[in-house]
Every structure is written in C-alpha cells, then in structure tokens.
XYZ file of C-alpha atoms in Angstrom:
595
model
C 113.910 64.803 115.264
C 113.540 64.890 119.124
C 113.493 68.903 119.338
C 113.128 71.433 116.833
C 116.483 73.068 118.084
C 118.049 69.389 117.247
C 119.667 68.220 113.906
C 121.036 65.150 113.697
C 123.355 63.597 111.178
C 124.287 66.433 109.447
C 127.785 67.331 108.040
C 129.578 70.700 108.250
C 133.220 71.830 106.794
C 135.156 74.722 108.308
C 135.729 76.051 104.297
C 137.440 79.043 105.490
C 140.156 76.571 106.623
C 140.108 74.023 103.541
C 138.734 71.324 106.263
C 137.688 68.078 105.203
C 133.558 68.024 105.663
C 133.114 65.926 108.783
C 130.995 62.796 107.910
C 127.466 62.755 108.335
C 126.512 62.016 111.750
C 127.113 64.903 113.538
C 125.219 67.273 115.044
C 123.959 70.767 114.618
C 122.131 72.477 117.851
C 120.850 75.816 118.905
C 120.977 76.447 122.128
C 121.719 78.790 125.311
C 125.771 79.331 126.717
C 126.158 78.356 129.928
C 128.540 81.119 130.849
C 127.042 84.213 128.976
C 123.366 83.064 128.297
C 123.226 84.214 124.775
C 122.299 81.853 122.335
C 124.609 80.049 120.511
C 124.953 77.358 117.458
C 126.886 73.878 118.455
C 128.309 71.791 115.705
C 129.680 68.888 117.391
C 131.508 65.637 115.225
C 129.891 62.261 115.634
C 130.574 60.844 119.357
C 131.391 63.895 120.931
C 129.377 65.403 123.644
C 127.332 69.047 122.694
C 129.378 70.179 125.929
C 132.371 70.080 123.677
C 131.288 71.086 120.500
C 133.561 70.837 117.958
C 132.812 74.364 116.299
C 130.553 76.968 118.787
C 129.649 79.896 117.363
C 127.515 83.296 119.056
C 124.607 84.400 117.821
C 123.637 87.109 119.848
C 125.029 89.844 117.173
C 123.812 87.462 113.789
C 121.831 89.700 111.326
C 119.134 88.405 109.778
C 119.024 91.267 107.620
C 121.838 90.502 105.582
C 120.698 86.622 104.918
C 120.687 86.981 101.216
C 121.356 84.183 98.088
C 125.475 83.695 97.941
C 126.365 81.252 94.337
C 130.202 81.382 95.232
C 132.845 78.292 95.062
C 135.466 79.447 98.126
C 139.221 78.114 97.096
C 140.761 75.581 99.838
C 142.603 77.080 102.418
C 145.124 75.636 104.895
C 145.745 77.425 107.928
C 146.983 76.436 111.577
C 146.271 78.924 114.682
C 148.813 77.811 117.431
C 149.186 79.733 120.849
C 145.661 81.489 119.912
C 142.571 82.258 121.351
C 139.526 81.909 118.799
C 136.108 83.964 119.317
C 133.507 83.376 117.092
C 130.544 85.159 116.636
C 127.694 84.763 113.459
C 126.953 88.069 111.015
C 125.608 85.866 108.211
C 124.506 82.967 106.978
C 123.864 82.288 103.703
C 121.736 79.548 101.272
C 123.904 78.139 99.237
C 121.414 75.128 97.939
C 118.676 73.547 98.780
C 119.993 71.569 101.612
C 123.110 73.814 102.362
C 124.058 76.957 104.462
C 126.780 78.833 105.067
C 127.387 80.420 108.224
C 129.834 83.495 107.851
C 131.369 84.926 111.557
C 134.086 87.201 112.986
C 136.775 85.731 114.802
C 139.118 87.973 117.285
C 142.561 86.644 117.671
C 144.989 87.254 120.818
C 147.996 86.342 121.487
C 148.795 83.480 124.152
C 149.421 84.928 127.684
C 148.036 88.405 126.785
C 145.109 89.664 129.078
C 142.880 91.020 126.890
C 138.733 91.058 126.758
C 136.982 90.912 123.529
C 133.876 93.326 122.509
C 132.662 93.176 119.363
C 135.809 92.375 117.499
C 137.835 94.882 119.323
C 140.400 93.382 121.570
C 141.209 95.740 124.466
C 144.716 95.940 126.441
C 145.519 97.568 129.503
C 147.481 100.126 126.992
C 145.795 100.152 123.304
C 142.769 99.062 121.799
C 143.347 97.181 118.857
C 141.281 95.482 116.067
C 142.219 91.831 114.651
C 139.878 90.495 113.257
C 138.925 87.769 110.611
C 136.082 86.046 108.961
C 135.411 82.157 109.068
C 132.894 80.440 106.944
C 131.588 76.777 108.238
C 129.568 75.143 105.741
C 126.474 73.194 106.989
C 124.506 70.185 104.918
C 121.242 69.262 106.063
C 119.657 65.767 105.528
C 116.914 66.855 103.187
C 115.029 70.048 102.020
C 112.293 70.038 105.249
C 115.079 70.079 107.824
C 116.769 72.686 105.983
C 113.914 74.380 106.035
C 113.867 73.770 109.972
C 116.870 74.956 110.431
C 116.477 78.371 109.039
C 113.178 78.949 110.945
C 115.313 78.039 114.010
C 117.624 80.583 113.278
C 115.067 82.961 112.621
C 113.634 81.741 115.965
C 116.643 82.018 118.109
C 117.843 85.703 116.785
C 114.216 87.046 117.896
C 114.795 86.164 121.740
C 117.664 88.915 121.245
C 115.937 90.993 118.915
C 115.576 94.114 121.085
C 118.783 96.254 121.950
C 121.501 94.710 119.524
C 122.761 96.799 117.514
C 125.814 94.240 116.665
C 128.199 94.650 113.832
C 126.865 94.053 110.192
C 128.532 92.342 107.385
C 128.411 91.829 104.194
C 130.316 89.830 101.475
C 131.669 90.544 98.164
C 133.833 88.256 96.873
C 137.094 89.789 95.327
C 140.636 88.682 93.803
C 142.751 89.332 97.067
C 140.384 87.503 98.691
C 140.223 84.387 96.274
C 143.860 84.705 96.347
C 143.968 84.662 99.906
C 141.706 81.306 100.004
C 144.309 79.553 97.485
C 147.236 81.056 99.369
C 145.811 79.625 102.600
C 146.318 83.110 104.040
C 144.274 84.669 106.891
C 142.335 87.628 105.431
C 141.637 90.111 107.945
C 138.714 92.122 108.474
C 138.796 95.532 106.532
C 140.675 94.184 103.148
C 137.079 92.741 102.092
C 134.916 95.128 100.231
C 131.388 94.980 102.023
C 128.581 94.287 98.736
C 125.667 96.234 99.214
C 121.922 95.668 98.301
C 119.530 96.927 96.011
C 118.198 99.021 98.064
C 121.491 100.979 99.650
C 122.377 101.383 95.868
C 119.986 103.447 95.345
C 118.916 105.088 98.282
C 121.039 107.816 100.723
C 121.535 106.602 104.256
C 120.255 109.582 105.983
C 117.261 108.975 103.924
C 116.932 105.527 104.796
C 117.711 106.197 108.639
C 115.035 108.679 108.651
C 112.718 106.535 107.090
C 113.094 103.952 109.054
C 112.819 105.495 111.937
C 109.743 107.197 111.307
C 108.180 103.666 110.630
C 109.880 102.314 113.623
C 107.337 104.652 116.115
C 104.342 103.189 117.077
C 102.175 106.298 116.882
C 102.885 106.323 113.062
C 101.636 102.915 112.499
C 98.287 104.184 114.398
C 97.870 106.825 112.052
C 97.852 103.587 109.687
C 95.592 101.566 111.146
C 93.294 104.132 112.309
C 92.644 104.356 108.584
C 90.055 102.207 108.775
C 89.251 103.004 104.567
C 92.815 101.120 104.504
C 92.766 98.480 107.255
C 88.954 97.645 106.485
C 90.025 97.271 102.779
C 92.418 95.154 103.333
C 90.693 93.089 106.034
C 87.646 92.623 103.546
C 90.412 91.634 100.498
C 91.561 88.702 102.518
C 88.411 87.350 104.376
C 86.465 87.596 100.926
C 89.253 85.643 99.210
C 90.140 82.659 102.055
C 90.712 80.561 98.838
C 93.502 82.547 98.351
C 95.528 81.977 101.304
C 94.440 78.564 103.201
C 97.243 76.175 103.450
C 99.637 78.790 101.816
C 102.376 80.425 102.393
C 102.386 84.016 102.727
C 105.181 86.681 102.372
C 104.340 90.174 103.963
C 106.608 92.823 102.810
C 107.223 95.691 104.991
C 105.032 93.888 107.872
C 105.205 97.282 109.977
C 102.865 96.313 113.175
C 102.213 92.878 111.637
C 98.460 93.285 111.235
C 98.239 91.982 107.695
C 100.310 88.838 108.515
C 97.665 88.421 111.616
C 94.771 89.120 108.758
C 96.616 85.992 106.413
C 96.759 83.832 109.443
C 93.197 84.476 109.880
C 92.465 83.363 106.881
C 94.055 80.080 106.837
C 97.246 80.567 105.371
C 99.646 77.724 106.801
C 102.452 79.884 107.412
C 103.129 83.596 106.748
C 106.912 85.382 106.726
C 106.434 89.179 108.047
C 109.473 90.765 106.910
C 110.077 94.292 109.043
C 113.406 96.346 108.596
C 112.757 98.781 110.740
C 112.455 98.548 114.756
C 109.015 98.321 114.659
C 109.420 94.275 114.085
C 109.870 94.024 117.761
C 106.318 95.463 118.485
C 105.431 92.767 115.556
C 107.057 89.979 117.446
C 105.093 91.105 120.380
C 101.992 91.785 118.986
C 101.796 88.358 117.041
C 103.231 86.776 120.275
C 99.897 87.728 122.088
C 98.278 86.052 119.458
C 99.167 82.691 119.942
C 96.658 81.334 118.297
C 97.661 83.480 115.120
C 101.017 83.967 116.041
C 102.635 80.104 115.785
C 102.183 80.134 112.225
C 103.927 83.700 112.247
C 107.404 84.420 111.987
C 108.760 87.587 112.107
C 112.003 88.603 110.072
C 114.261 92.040 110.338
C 115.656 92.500 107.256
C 114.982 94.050 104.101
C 113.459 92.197 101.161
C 116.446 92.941 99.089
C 118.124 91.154 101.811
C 116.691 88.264 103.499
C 116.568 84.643 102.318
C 113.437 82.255 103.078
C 113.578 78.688 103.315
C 110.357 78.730 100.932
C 108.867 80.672 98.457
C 105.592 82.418 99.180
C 101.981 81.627 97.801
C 100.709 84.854 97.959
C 102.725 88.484 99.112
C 100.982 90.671 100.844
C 102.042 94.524 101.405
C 101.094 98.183 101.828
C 104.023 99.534 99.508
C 101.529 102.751 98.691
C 102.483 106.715 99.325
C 101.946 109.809 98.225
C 100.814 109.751 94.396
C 101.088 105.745 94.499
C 104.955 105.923 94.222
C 106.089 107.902 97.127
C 108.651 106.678 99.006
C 109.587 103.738 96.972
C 108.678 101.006 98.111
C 106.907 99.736 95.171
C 110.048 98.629 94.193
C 110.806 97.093 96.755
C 107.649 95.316 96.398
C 108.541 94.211 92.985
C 111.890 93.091 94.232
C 110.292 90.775 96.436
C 108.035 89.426 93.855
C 111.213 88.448 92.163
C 113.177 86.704 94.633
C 110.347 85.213 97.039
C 107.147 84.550 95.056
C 106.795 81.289 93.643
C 105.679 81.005 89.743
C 102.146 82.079 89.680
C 102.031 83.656 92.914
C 99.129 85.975 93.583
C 100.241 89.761 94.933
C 97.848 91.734 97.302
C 97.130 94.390 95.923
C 97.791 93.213 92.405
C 97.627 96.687 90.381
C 97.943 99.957 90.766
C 96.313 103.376 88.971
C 97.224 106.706 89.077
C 94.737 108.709 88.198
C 95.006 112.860 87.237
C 92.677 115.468 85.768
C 92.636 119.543 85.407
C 91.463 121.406 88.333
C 90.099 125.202 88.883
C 90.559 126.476 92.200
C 91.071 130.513 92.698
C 91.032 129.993 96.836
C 93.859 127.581 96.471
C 95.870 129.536 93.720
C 95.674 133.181 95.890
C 96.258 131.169 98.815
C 100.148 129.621 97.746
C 100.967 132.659 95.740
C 99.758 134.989 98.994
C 102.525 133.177 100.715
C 105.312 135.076 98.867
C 104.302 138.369 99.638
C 106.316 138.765 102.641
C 109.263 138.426 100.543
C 107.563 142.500 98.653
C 108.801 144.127 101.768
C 111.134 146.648 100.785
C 111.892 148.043 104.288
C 112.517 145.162 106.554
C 114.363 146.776 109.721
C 115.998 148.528 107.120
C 116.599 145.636 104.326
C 114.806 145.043 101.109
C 113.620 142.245 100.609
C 111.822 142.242 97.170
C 114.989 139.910 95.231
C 114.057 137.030 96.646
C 110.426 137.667 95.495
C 110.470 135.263 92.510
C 112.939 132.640 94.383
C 109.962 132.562 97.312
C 107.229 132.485 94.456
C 108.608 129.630 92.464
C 109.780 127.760 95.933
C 106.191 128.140 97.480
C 104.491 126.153 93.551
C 107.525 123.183 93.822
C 105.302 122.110 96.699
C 102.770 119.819 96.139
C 99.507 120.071 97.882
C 98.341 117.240 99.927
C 94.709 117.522 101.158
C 90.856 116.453 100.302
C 89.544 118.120 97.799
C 85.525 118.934 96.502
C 85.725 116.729 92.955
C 83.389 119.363 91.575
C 86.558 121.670 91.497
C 87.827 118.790 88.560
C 86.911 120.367 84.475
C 87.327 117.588 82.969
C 86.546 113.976 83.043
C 90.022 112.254 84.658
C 92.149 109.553 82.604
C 94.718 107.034 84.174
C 98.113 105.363 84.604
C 98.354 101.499 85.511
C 101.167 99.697 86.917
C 100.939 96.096 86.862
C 102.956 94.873 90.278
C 102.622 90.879 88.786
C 104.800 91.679 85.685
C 106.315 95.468 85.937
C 110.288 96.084 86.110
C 111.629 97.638 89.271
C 113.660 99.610 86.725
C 109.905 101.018 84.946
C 109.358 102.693 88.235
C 112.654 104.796 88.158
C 111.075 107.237 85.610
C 107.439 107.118 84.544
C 106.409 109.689 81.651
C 102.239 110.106 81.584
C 101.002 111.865 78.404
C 97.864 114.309 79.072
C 95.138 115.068 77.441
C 92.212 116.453 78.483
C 88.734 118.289 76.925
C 87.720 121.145 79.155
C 83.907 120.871 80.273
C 84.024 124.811 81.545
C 85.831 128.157 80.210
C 87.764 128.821 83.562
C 91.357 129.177 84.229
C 93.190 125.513 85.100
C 95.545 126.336 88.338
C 97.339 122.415 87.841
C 96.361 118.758 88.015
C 95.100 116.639 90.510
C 95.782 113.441 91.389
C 94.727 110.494 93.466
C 95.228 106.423 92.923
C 93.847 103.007 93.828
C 94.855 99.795 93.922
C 93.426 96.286 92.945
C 93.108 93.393 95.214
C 92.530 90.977 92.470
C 91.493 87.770 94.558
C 89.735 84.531 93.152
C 86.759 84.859 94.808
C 86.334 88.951 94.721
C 88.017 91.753 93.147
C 88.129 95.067 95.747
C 89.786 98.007 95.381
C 90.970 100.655 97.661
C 90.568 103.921 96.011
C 91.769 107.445 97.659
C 89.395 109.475 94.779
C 88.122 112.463 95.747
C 84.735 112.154 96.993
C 84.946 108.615 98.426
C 85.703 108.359 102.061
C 89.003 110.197 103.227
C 92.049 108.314 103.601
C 95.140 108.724 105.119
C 97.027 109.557 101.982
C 94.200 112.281 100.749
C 94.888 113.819 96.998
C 97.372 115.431 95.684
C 97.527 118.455 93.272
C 100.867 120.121 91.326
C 98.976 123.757 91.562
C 100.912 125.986 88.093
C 102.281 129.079 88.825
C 101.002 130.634 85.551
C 97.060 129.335 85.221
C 96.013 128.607 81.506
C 92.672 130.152 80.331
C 90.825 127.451 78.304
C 87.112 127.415 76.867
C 84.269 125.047 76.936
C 85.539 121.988 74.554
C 89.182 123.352 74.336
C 91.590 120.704 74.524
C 94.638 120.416 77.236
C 97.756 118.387 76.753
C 100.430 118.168 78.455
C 103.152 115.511 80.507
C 103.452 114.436 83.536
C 107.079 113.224 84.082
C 108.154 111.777 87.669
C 111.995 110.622 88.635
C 113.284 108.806 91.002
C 115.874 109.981 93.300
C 117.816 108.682 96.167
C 115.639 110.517 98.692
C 113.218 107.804 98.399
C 111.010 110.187 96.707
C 110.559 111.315 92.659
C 110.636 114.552 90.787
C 108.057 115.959 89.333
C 107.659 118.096 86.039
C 104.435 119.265 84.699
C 103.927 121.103 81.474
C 100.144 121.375 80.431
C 99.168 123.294 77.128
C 95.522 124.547 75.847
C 95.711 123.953 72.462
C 94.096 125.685 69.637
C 89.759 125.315 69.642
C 86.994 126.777 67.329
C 87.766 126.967 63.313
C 91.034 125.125 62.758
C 91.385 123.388 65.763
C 91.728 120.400 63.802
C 95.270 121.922 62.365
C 96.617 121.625 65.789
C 98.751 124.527 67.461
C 99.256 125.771 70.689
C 98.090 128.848 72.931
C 99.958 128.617 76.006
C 102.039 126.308 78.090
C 102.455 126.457 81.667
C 105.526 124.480 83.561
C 106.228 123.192 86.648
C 108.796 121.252 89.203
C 107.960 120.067 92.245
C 109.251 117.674 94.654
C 107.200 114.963 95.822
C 109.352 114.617 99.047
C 108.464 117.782 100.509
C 104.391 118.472 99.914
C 102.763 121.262 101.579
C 99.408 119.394 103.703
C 96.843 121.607 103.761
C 94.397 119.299 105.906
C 92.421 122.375 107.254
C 88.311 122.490 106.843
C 88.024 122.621 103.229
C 86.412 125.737 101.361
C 82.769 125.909 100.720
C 82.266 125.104 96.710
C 82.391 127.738 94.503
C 82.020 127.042 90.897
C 84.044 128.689 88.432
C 82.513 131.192 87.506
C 81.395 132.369 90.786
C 85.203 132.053 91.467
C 86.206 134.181 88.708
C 83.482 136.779 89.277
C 83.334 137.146 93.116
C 86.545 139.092 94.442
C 86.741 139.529 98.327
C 85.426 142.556 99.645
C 87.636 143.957 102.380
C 90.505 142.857 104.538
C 88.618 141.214 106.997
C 86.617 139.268 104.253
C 90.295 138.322 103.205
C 91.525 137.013 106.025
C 88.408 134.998 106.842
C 89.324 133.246 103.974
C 92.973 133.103 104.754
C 94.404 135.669 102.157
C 96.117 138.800 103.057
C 94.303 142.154 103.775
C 94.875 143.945 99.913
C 95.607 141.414 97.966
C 92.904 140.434 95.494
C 93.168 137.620 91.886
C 94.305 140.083 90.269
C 96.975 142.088 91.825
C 98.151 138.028 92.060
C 98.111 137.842 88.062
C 99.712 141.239 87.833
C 102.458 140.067 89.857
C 103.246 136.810 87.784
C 102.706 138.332 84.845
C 99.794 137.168 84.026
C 98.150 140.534 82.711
C-alpha cells in the first residue's frame, strides 16, 4: 500500500440504492477537500481519477462513538435522484464482517434551481428553514482482514484532527418494518421515520446524569485530583511495570482512558498497540497528552466513544481501567467494565485489576453519631421569626442518616474483626451488579453501642509475574476515595461476644449510583444464645449518590468506653469538638427515642 490513507482494489456498493458492488479495483482514500478543508472519504471506480470520486462523503461530523457491531441484511432498493443536489456527510460506520464496513451518512436534498445552503441537514431559504433529509448506506469490502484493520485505524485517525469543537449530529440505527419496507419498496426514507436504537448504557442511565458525569470527568482539574493520588497512580504504575509479560507485543484496551496515563503506562511496558477509549471531552487532552509522547504515543490511539458503543478492528490482550468509586460500585462503571470485557477482550484475556472486595465491619463512634444527629437541631426551633419549626424535626433527622459518610477513619473505632464481598470482573454478569445483597454477621470484641458499618474495598491486579493490590482500608495510606460508613440512626447496644447480623442490600438506579439499605440486629448472647432470637434491629436508607465528606482533621481516639463515659463539659468544650452548646449523648438518645 503506498500510504496508509490509500486502499487499493477494494469494492464498495451504494446498498441504500440496491447498486450493483463495483468490481474490485477501485479505490478507497481519506483525505482533505479542496474547497472546505475538512476531511473527507473518496471512493472512486476503477480508472477514474480521486478528483472525481465516484461516491465523496464528509467526515468532519462522523461519530466514532456510535461505531458499534450492526448483523443486518438491507433489502435492494432502486431509486433515481434527477434535478437534485446530493450532500453527504458520515454519522456511522459500522463492521459488518471481518473484511466489511458500512458507512451510514445524511444526505440533504434541494431542489434544482433553488438557492439554498446546507448546515447540518437543515436546508435554509431566503423564506423558511426546512429539514429533508435522508440516510445512505455505502458498503465497503476490504482485500483482507489487516487492511480492514487499516482502514478503521484511519478512520479513527482522520476524525481526531477534528476532534475538538464538533458537536455534529449523532445517529443511530434500529432497523424497523417501515424501514425494511421502504428498502423493498425502493422508497426514500427520510430522516425522523427511523427509530434511533440506543446503547446499554443510555438504557439504563438518565441523561442529565450522564451529562453531568461526563462533564465532571471532562475537567482537567478532576483528573489531577486522580493522579495526584499517587496510592492509585503508583499502584497501578507498579501493576504494569512488575508484570511487562503481560502486555509486550499485546494489544491493550483502556476503558474510560480519562487523561490517558494508563494507556501511556501499557505502552511503556511493551504492549504493541493500546485502544484508549474516552467518552467524555477529556479525550482531547488524551490525544494531546499522548501526542507529546511520540515515542509512546504512535502505538496509541485514542477513541471517543463509549464502550457500549465503539467497534475495534481487534480484540484486546489485556483491558486496562479505573472503573472504581465510592464503595467499589459507585457510579457504575463496573459495568461498563464488564461490558467491555464482553465485546472487546479476546478469550483468555487478562483484566487490570482482575477482582474486586468490598469489605464492611461494625463501628463505635459517639463524636460521629452526636455530630450528624446535632445537625437536626435547628429544625427544634419553635419560634423562628415567628414560625415553628419542630415538624420537620424527624424529616431533617432521618434526611441528615440517608447520607453516607465519606472520610478516613482511626480502624481502632472497628469492634469486630471485618468480613468481605468479592466480585470477580473476569467472569461476573453486568446484570449481578444491578442488585448485590451482602449477609452480615459479626461477633462483637467490646460491649459498646454500634452507630453503623464501615466500609472500604480493594482491588486485585492479578498479573503473571506479581499479584498487587490497591487497598483503600483504613489505616493504610489515604486515598482519594477514603472509607465509607452508613452511620444508624438508632445505635444497638451489644456485649463482649454478642453476635450482630444483619444485610447489606445496594440497588442500582439510573443516577449512576445504588441504594442502600442496612438493617443490623444483636442477637440473643449468654444462656440460650444458641436458640437464636433477636434483641433489636436498627434500619437504614441511604443514597450512595449524595454522601456527606467529612474530610476535616480526624478526632483524637477515644475508645469506647472512654466514649461512653466522658460527656463534654460545657459549651465551649462542645463546640471545640463541633457539637452544639447543650446538647450532650444523651439528650441525643432522648430525642430518638432511644431512652
């Protein structure tokens, strides 16, 4: 091939019009328009010049977000455009085989001898603006598997030189009966009548949530945060170095690149070629950062999209991502890491990280406990310029506990010994991670009052050469993702050897975020334990989405039963330690009803 942008002797069929495929021998080229300077794809029969290609279609508003697998037969259609002026520009393009791609575009038609100019499908006249719009689909055969392979990455290459400010029109396809019926009818189907399919991922999540999210990962100064977290860039650095075996002269898929550091990290270590797939705007920093790289970055491409979405011309090796949040699961994007070990990891593909824990245990801690209830007790004003306030009490109470707390914690706070939860990202269903039910149990090590459960994770980086893990325990060096705790609005008392059971129950929702619902019981202890019963339960909801990060200098330890037996002494006392002047443990029981 004399230039990577060249492709002889391929064939290509306008399907959309029931065309007979042109023969091999022609050519396919990417290239720049002479009149607009946009980039643009040339198909151009056998003995014609590229001046005059035979089909010329735009790319400057293609999405490579919505390249995704297609298995559809399109009926013949038979169509004639006379007195027309055709405008084509590229939203998709779709693998069909191993060798094959289709190419799906808008085209704007106008009428002969009307002045009109054409903007994103719209076709402006002096008095209206009007819309006519429909789609053609040119299918393309390549000569064998490597060019087609070629031919993708050229795409890929080509859409990143107008990566930055296009915003461009998205589409979609879903194949339906009108528009089968159109193909055999040989009717034009405009724009509109097709129902736009959409992924996995816009299924299940809201798009305010997803434009949020997005965004937020979009900013640079977030993805510091990330890699000033050197617990979580130095693990992950270390993972990779200490297993090169792992990733020379392989392909590597990084899902949800971000800032591209961990596809720089596999190109480090050998890996022949490495896919960093980056919905969000932050894959032009990527492009930019790997592209002052060079020595890195030619074995990097960079691809906006969403692994739901986009289509490789390989399968990966090895996929590499940072899918963790809050409580392991925050956010979701485990399952979007699990997608993408479906659709892009070869058959005994390693995953980096490789498993997951989440790990929980009881916790006493009176500071904490006075320090979320105290936050109700402006709602216990009864004369508030004249208004009481004292109904919504309980509403604030309850509101203030469905937060959980995000911060780092002294592990000597824990009474009991913690267990675990594993998810296994190599064999796991997405669907497994739209509920996950923990049973608890627990043997108390103190007689203290439990205020909730705390919990933290890791993850395994389970590489040939070395196993590492990244753990966010309390204790070990602080990470960006801290602990977590669900703090009980109702404490349980428990003794020295009394057993605590319980659930932990998280949900997905379409917030990106899950659910959660605590119940923890002390059950029965001393003569008859062994009968089983129950002395109290304590519930709780809380949503995951909206913690309340309490990243302040953490207390001095107390334990226990210093806890329980020292009571502040005095407002100012109090409000050294951030409570309210007047309000002591108790008067917080009294008011829950604890006494």
């Amino acid at each position: 091939m004399a230039s990577p942008d060249l492709f002889p002797n391929v064939s290509f069929s306008d399907v959309s019009a029931g065309a007979a495929p042109v023969a091999d021998g022609a050519t396919a080229a990417f290239g720049v328009d002479a009149t607009s300077g946009g980039p643009r794809l040339s198909l151009v029969r056998a003995g014609k010049a590229e001046v005059e290609p035979t089909i010329e279609i735009d790319l400057s508003d293609a999405q490579v977000s919505t390249v995704i697998s297609l298995n559809v037969i399109f009926g013949g259609v038979n169509r004639e455009l006379r007195g027309s002026a055709l405008r084509a520009t590229l939203d998709s393009i779709f693998k069909l085989g191993p060798k094959e791609w289709l190419c799906v575009s808008d085209e704007s038609e106008a009428k002969a001898g009307v002045d009109e100019y054409i903007l994103n499908g719209f076709m402006l006249t002096p008095n209206s603006l009007r819309q006519k719009s429909f789609s053609r689909a040119v299918k393309v055969v390549l000569r064998t598997e490597a060019e087609s392979k070629s031919f993708s990455l050229a795409f890929q290459r080509w859409k990143q030189r107008v990566i930055s400010g296009k915003a461009g029109l998205s589409f979609s396809l879903l194949v339906s009966d009108n528009f089968s019926s159109a193909c055999m009818t040989g009717e034009l189907l405009e724009n509109g009548s097709i129902i736009a399919s959409r992924s996995k991922f816009d299924t299940k999540i809201e798009a305010s949530s997803a434009k949020m999210y997005f965004h937020y990962y979009g900013q640079l100064l977030h993805q510091q945060n990330m890699l000033q977290d050197f617990v979580r860039t130095g693990t992950y650095y270390a993972a990779v170095m200490e297993n090169r075996s792992d990733f020379e002269g392989r392909v590597v898929v990084d899902v949800g690149a971000g800032s591209g550091i961990l596809s720089l990290f596999a190109a480090q270590a050998g890996a022949r070629h490495v896919y960093a797939v980056e919905a969000s705007e932050m894959a032009e920093h990527a492009q930019r950062l790997i592209s002052g790289n060079p020595s890195l970055g030619q074995r990097i491409t960079v691809i906006k999209g969403k692994v739901e979405e986009v289509e490789l011309p390989e399968k990966a090796d090895i996929l590499i991502s940072e899918p963790m949040g809050t409580l392991l699961v925050n956010e979701r994007m485990l399952e979007s890491y699990v997608i993408a070990r479906d659709r892009l990891l070869a058959p005994n593909g390693k995953m980096f990280p490789t498993t997951g824990r989440i790990h929980m245990a009881p916790f006493s801690d009176e500071y904490l406990y006075v320090e979320m209830a105290n936050k109700a007790l402006f709602w216990q004003q009864h004369n508030f310029f004249g208004v009481d306030l004292t109904p919504l009490h309980g509403s604030a109470f309850q509101g203030y506990f469905s937060q959980p707390v995000v911060d780092a914690f002294d592990p000597r706070l824990l009474i009991s010994p913690p267990t675990y939860h594993t998810l296994d990202f190599t064999s796991m269903k997405e669907e497994e991670l739209y509920e996950i039910d923990i049973p608890l149990s627990f043997v108390a090590s103190v007689g203290t009052r439990v205020h909730g459960l705390a919990c933290w994770f890791d993850v395994l980086f389970n590489g040939s050469t070395v196993q590492r893990w990244l753990t966010t325990a309390p204790g070990s060096p602080t990470t960006h993702w801290y602990q977590l705790r669900c703090v009980l609005s109702q404490p349980l008392y428990v003794m020295a050897g009394q057993e605590i059971t319980g659930r932990l129950h998280l949900v997905a929702h379409s917030s990106q975020s899950y659910t959660i619902y605590l119940t923890m019981s002390a059950k029965m202890w001393g003569v008859g334990a062994e009968q089983g019963g129950i002395l109290q339960t304590s519930t709780g909801k809380l949503e995951l989405k909206e913690p309340y990060y309490r990243l302040s200098q953490p207390q001095s330890y107390m334990t226990s039963q210093d806890q329980q037996q020292q009571q502040p002494q005095g407002s100012e006392q109090q409000m050294q330690e951030g409570l309210s002047p007047g309000i002591t443990i108790d008067q917080v029981d009294q008011e829950c009803g604890l006494h």
